[in-house]
mmCIF file of C-alpha atoms and ligand atoms in Angstrom:
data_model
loop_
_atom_site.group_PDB
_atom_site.id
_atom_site.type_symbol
_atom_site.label_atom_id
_atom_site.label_comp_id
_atom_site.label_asym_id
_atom_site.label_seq_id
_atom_site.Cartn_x
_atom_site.Cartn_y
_atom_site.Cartn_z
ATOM 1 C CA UNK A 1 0.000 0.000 0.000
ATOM 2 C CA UNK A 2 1.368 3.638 -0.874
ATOM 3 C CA UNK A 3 0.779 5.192 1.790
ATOM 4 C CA UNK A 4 2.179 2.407 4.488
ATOM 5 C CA UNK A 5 5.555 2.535 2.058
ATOM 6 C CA UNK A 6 5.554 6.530 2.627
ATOM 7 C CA UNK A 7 4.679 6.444 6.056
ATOM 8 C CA UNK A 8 7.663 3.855 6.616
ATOM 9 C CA UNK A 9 10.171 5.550 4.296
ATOM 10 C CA UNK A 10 9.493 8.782 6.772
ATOM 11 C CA UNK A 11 7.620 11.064 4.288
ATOM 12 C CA UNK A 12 6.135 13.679 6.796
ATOM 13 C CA UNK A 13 3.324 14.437 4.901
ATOM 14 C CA UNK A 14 2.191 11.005 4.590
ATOM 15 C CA UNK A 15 2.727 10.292 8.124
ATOM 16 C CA UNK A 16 -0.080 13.472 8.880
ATOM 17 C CA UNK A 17 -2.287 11.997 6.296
ATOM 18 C CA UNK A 18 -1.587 8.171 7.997
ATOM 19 C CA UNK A 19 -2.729 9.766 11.103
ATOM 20 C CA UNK A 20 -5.762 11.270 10.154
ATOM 21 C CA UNK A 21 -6.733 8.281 8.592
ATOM 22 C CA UNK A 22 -6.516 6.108 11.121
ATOM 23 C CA UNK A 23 -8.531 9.022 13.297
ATOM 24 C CA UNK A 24 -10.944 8.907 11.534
ATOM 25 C CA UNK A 25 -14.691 7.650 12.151
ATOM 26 C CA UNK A 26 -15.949 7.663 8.529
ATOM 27 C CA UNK A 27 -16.879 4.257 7.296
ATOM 28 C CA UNK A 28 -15.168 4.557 3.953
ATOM 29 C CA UNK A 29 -11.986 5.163 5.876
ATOM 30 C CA UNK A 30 -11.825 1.912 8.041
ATOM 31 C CA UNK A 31 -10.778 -0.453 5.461
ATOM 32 C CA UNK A 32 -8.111 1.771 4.247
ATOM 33 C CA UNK A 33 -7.504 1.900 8.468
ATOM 34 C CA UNK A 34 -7.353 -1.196 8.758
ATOM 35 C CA UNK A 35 -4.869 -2.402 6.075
ATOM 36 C CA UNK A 36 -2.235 0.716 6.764
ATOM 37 C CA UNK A 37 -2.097 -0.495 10.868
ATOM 38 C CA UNK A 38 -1.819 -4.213 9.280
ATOM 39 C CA UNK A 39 0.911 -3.164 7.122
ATOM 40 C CA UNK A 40 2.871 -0.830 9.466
ATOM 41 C CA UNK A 41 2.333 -3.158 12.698
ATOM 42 C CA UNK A 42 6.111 -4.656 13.848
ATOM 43 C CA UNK A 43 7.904 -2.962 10.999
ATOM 44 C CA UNK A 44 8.764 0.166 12.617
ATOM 45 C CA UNK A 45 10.377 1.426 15.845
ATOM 46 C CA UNK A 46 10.060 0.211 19.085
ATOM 47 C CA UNK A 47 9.586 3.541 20.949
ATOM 48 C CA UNK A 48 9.449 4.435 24.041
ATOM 49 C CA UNK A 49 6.018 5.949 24.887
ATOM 50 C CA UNK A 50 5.702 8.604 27.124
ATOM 51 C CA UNK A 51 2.289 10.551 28.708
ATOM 52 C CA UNK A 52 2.832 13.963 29.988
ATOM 53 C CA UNK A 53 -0.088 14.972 32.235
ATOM 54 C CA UNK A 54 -0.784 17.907 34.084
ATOM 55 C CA UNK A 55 -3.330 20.501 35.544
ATOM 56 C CA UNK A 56 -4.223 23.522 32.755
ATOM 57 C CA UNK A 57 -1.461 25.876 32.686
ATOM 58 C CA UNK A 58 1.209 23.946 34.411
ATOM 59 C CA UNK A 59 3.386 23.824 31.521
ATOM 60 C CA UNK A 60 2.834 20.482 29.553
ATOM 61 C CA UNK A 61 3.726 21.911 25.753
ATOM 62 C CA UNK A 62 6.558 23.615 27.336
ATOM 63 C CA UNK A 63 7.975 20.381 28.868
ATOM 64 C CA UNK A 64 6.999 18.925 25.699
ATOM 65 C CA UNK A 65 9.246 20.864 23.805
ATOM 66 C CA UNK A 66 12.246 21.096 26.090
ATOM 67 C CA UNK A 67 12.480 17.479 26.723
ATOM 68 C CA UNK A 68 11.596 16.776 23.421
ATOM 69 C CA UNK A 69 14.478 18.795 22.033
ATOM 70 C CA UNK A 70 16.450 17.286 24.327
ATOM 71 C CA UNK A 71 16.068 14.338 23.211
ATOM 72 C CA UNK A 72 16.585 15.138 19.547
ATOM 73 C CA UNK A 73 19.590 16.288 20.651
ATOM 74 C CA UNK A 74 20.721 13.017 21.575
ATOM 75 C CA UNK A 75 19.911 11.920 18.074
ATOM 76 C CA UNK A 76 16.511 11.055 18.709
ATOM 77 C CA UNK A 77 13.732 11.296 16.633
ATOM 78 C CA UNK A 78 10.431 12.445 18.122
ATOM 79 C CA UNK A 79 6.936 12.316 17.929
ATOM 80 C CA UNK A 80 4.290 14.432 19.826
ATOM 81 C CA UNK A 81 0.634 13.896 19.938
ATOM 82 C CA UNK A 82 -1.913 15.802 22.192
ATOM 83 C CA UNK A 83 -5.227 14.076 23.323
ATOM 84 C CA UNK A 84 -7.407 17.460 24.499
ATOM 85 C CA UNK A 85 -10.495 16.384 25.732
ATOM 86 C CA UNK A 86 -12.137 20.308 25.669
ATOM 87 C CA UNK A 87 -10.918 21.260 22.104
ATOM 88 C CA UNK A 88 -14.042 19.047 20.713
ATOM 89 C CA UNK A 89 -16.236 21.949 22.160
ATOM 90 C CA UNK A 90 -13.426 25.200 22.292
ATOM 91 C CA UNK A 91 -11.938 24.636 18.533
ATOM 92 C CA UNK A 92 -9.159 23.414 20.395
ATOM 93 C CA UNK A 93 -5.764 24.418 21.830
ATOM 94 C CA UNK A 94 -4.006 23.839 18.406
ATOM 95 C CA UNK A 95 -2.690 27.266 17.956
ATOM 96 C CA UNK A 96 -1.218 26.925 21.354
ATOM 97 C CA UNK A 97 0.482 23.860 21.386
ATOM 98 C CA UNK A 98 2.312 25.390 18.269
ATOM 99 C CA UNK A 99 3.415 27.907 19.972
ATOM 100 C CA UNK A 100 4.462 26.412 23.000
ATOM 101 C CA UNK A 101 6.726 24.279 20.861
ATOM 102 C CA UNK A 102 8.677 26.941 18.773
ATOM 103 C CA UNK A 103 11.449 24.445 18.946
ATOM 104 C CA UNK A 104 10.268 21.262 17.776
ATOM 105 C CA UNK A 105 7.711 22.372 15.411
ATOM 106 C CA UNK A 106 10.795 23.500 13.581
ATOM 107 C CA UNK A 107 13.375 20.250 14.282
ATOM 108 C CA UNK A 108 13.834 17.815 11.773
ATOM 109 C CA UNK A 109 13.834 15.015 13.918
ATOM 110 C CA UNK A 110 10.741 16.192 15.798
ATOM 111 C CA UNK A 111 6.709 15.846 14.577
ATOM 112 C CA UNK A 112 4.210 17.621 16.468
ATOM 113 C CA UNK A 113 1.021 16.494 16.151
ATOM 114 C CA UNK A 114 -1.723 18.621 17.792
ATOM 115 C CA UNK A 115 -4.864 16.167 17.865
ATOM 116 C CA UNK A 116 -8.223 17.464 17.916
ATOM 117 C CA UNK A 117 -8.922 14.633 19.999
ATOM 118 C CA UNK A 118 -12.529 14.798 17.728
ATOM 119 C CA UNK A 119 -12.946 11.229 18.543
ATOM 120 C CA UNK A 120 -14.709 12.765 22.146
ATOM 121 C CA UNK A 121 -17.705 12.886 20.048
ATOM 122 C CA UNK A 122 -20.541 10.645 21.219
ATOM 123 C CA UNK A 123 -18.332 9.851 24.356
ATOM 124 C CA UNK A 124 -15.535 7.671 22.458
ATOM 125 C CA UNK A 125 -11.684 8.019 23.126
ATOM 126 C CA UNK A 126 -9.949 9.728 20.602
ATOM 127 C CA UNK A 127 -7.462 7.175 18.939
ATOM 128 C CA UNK A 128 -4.579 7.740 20.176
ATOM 129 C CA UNK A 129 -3.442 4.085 20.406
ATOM 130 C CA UNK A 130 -3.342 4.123 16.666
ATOM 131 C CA UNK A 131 -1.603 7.509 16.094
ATOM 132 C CA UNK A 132 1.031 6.352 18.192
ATOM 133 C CA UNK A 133 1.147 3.064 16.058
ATOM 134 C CA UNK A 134 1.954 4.797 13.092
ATOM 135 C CA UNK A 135 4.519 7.182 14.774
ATOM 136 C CA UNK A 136 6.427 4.092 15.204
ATOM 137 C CA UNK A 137 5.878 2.970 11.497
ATOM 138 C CA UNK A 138 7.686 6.372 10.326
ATOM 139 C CA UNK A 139 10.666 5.399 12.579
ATOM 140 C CA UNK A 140 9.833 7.752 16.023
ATOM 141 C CA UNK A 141 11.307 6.037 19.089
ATOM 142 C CA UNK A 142 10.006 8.467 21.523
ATOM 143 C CA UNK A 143 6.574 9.254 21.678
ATOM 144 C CA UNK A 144 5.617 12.287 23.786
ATOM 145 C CA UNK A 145 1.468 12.500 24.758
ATOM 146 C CA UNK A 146 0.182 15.334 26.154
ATOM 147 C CA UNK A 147 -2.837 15.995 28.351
ATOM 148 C CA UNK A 148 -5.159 17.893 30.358
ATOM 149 C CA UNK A 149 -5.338 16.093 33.738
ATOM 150 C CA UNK A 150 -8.601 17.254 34.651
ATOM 151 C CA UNK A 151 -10.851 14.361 33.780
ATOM 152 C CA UNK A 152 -10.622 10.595 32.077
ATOM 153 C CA UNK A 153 -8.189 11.559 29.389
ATOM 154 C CA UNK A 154 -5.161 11.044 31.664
ATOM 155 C CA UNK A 155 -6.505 7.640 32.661
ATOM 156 C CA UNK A 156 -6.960 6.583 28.862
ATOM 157 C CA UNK A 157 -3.326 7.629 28.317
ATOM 158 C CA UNK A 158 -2.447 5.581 31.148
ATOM 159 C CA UNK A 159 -3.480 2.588 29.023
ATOM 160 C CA UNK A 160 -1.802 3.753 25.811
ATOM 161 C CA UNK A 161 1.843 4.668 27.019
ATOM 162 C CA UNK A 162 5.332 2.675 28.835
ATOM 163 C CA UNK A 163 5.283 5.933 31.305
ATOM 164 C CA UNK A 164 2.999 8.556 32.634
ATOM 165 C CA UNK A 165 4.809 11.667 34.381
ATOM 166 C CA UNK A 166 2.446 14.109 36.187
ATOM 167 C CA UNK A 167 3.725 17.742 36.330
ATOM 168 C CA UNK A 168 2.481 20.053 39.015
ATOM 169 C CA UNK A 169 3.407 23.791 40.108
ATOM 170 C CA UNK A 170 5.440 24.585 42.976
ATOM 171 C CA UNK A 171 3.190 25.502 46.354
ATOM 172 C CA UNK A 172 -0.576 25.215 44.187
ATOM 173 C CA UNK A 173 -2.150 22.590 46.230
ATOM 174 C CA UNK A 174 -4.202 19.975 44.708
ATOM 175 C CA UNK A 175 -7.106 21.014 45.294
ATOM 176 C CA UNK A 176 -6.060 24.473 43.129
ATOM 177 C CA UNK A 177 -4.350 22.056 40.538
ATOM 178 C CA UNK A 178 -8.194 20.307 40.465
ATOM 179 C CA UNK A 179 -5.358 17.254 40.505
ATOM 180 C CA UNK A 180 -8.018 14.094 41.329
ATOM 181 C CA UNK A 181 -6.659 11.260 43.268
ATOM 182 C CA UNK A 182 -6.657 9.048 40.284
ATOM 183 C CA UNK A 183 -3.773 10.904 38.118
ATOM 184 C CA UNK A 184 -1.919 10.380 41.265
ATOM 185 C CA UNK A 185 -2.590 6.737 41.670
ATOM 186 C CA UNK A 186 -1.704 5.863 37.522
ATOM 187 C CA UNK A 187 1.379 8.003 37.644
ATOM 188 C CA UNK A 188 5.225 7.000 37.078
ATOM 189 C CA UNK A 189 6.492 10.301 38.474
ATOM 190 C CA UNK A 190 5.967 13.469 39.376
ATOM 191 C CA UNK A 191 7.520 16.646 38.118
ATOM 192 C CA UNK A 192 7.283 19.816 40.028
ATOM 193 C CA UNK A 193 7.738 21.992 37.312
ATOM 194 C CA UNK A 194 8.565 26.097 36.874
ATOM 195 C CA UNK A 195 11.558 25.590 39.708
ATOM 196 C CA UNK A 196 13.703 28.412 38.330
ATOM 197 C CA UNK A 197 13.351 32.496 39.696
ATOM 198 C CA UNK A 198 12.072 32.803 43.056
ATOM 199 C CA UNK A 199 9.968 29.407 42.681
ATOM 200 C CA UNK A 200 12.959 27.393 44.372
ATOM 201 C CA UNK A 201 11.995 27.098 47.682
ATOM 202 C CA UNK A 202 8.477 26.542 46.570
ATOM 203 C CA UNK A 203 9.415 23.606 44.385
ATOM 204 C CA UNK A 204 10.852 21.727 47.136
ATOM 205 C CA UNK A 205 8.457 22.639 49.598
ATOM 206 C CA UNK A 206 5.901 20.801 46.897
ATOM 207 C CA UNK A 207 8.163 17.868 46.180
ATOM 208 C CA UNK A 208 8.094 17.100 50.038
ATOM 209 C CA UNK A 209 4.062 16.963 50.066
ATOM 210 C CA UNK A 210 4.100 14.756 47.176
ATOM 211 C CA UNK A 211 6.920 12.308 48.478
ATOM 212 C CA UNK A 212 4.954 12.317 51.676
ATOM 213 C CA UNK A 213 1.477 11.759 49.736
ATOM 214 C CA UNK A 214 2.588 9.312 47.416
ATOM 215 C CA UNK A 215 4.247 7.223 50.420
ATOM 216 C CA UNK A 216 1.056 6.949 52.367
ATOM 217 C CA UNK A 217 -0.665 6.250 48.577
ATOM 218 C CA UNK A 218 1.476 3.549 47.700
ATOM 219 C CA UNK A 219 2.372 2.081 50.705
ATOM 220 C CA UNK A 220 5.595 -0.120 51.038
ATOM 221 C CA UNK A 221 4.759 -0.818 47.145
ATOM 222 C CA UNK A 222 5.776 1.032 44.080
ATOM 223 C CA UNK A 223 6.664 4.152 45.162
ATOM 224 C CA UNK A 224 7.365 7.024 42.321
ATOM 225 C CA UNK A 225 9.898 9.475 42.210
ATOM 226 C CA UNK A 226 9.164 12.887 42.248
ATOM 227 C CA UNK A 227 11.419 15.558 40.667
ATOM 228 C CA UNK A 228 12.417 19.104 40.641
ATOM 229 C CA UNK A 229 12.604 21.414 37.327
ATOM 230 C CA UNK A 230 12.222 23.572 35.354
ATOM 231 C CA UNK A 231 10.837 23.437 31.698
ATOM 232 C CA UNK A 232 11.948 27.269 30.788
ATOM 233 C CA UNK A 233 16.480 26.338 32.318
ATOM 234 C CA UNK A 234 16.074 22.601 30.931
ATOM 235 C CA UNK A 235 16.991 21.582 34.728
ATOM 236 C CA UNK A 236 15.914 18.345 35.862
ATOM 237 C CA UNK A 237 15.202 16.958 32.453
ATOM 238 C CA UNK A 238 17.767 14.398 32.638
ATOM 239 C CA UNK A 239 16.911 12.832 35.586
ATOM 240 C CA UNK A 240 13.630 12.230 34.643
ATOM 241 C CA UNK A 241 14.872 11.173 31.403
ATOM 242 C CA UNK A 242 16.722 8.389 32.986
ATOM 243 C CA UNK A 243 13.587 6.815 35.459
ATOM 244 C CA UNK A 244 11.384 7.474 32.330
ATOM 245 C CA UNK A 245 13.904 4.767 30.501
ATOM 246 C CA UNK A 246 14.371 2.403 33.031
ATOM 247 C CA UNK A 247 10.567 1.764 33.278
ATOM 248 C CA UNK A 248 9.777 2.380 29.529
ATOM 249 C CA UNK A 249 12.581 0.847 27.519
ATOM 250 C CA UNK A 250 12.454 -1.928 25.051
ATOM 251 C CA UNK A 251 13.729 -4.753 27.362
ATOM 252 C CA UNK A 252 12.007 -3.883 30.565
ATOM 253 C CA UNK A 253 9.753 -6.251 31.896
ATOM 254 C CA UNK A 254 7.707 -3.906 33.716
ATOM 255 C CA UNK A 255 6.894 -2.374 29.833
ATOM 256 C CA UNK A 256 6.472 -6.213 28.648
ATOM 257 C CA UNK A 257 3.745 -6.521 31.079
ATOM 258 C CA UNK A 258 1.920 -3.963 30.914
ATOM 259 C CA UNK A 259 1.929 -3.370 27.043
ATOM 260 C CA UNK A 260 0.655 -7.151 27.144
ATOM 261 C CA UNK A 261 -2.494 -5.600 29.388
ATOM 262 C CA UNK A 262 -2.468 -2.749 27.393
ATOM 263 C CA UNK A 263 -3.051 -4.777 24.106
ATOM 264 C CA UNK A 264 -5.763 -6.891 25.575
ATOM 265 C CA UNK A 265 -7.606 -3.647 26.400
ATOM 266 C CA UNK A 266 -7.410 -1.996 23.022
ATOM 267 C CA UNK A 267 -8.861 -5.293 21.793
ATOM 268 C CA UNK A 268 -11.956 -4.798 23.835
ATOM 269 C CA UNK A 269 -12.223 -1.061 23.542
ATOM 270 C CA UNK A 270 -11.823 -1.970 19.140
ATOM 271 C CA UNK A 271 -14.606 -4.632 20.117
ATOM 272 C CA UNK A 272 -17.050 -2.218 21.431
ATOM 273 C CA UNK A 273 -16.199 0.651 18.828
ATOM 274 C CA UNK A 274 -16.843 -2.174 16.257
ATOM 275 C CA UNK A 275 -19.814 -3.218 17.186
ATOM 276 C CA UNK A 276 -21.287 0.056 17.708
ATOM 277 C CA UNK A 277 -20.646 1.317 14.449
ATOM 278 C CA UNK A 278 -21.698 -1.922 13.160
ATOM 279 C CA UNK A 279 -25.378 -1.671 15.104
ATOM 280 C CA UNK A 280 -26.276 1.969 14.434
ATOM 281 C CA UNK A 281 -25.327 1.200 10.689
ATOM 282 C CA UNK A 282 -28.159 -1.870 10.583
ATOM 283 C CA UNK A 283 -30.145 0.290 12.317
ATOM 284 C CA UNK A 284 -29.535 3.222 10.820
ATOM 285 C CA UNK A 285 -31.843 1.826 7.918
ATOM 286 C CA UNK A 286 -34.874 1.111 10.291
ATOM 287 C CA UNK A 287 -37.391 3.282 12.063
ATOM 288 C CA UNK A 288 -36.913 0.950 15.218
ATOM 289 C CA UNK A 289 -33.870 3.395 16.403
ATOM 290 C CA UNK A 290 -35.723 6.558 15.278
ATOM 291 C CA UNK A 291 -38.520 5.094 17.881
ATOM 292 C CA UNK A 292 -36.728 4.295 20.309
ATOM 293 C CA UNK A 293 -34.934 7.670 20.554
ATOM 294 C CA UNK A 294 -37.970 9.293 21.112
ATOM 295 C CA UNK A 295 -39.421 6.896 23.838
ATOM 296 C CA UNK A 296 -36.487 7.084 25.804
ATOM 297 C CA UNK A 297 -36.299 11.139 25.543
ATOM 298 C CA UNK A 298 -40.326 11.153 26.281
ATOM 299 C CA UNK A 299 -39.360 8.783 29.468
ATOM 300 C CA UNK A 300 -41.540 6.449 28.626
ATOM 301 C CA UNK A 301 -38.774 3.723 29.300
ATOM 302 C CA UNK A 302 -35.620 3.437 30.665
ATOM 303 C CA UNK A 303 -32.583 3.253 27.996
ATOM 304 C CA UNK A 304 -31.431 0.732 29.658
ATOM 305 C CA UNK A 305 -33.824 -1.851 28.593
ATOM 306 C CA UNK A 306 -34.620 0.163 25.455
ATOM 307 C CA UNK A 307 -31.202 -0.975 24.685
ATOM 308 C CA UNK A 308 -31.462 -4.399 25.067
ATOM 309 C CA UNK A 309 -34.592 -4.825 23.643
ATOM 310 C CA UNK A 310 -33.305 -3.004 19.977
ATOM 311 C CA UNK A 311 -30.420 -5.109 20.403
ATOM 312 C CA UNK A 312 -32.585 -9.021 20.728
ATOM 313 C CA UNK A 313 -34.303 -7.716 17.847
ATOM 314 C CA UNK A 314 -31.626 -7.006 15.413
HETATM 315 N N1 GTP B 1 8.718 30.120 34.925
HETATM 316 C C1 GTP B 1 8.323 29.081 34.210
HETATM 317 N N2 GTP B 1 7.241 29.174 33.428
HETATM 318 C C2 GTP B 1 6.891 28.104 32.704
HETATM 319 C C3 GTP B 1 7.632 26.893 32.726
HETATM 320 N N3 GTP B 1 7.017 26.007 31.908
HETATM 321 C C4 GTP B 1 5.959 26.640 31.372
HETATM 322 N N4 GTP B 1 5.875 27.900 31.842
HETATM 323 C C5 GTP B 1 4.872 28.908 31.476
HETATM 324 O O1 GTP B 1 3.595 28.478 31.879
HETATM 325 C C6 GTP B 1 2.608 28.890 30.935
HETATM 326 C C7 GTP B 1 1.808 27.704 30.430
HETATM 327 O O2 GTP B 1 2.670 26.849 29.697
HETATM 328 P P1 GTP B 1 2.127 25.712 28.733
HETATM 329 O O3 GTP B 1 3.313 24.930 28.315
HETATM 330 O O4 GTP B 1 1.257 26.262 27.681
HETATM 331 O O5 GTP B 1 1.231 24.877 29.745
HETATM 332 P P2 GTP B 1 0.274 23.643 29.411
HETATM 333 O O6 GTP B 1 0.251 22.803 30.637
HETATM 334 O O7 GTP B 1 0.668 22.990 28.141
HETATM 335 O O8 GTP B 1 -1.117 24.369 29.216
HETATM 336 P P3 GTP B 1 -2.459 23.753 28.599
HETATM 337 O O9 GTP B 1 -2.076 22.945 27.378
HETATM 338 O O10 GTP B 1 -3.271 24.959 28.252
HETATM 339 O O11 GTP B 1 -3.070 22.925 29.675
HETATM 340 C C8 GTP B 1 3.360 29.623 29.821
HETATM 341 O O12 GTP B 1 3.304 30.986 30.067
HETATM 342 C C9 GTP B 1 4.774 29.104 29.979
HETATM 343 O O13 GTP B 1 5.748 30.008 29.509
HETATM 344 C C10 GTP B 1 8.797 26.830 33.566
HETATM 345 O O14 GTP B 1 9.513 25.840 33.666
HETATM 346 N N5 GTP B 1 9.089 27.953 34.279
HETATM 347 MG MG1 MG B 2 -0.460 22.558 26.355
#
């Protein structure tokens, strides 16, 4: 397949056009889907695959870009994709993740990806599994995922990536972060972020509450590191460049395991998409749907067993 060849030979353009492919949710699209993951699946790089999670404003895209470049540096070759579960309704923060990475949106060996995350529509999680797929089929070995921690997305990414890092802001408190206890729970790390100008103190002030927190969170267990930086000086990057690699590279049984779990769960999640789209395509073509729509939205039943009832007769 052309495109599969161009997306593996590392033509950019193709690699955009491989991505919103496999985004999309038109029907005529998921054949061509389909055969471009077949083709590109275990012929490109192994990356490593890295969320980057955060509170609004704590400086994701900036982190993005300076470890990113960072990494590039090192003769890397990086890929960034954003999952932003508000753009769906805002028109998205595409302009701004642009401009909060000056640096790699103009590095060779750097794609930035700013995803609409469009696939929030009717409640379903935007496909990031299979962006990052074909990432790896053009020949990225890091992949860099940004987003919002404020709701589910950060959990979703949990399931799609070797490493989650959480960044929060020196001295904000969770509660002013609107950090939930679940971020917390799924993350690798920490990174208290924006240490640089009179923010030092602060930023190990913070770093203390979170050892302390994540201690009584994870017990004797699994316990992750937090660190201390600075996105704007490039400080602390390293370090967390090196506990992000021990976790999450090829080789690591800890990333064996859990991309095993991980794969089992796309399967399911493919499962239900699947079927979905199959079931409001039959029914698209009868009035049964159309009816039950409106008897549910009257209250004259509950969906629930609306639901089952469509799907016994189909
Ligand atoms: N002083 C300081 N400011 C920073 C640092 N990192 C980011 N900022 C600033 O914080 C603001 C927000 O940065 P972004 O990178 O856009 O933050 P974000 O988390 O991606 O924001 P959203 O995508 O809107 O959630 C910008 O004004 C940045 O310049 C840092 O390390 N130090
Ligand atoms: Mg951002």
């Amino acid at each position: 397949m052309e495109l599969a060849d161009a997306v593996l030979a590392g033509d950019r353009l193709a690699l955009a056009r491989a991505i919103t492919l496999v985004e999309s949710r038109r029907a005529e699209d998921e054949a061509a889907a389909d055969v471009l993951l077949a083709t590109l699946h275990g012929r490109g790089r192994d990356s490593v695959r890295v969320g980057i999670s955060g509170p609004p404003g704590v400086g994701k895209s900036t982190f993005v870009d300076a470890l990113g470049s960072f990494l590039t540096a090192d003769s890397h070759k990086v890929a960034v994709l954003a999952v932003d579960p508000s753009s769906a309704t805002t028109g998205g923060s595409i302009l701004g993740d642009k401009t909060r990475m000056t640096r790699l949106a103009r590095d060779p060996n750097a794609f930035v990806r700013p995803s609409p995350g469009s696939g929030a529509l009717g409640g379903v999680a935007p496909r990031t599994r299979e962006a990052i797929a074909v990432c790896e089929g053009a020949g990225f070995g890091v992949v860099l995922v940004e987003t919002i921690g404020v709701g589910q997305s950060e959990i979703a990414v949990a399931g799609m990536v070797d490493f989650l890092l959480l960044l929060v802001q020196p001295d904000a408190g969770d509660e002013l972060q609107g950090i939930k206890r679940g971020i917390t729970e799924v993350a690798d790390a920490v990174f208290v972020n924006k240490a640089d100008g009179e923010r030092h103190a602060a930023a190990q002030r913070t770093r203390a509450e979170y050892e302390q927190a994540l201690g009584l969170l994870h017990g004797a267990g699994r316990r992750p590191a937090v660190f201390v930086g600075s996105a704007h000086t490039g400080s602390g990057l390293d370090g967390v460049w090196q506990a992000i690699r021990t976790v999450a590279a090829p080789g690591s049984p800890t990333r064996a395991r859990r991309r095993a779990e991980q794969a089992r769960a796309w399967l399911d999640a493919a499962l239900h998409d699947q079927l979905v789209a199959r079931f409001l395509a039959q029914q698209a073509a009868t009035p049964a749907l159309a009816a039950a729509y409106h008897e549910v939205a009257a209250g004259l039943a509950s969906p629930r067993v609306v639901a089952r009832r469509l799907l016994a007769a189909s």
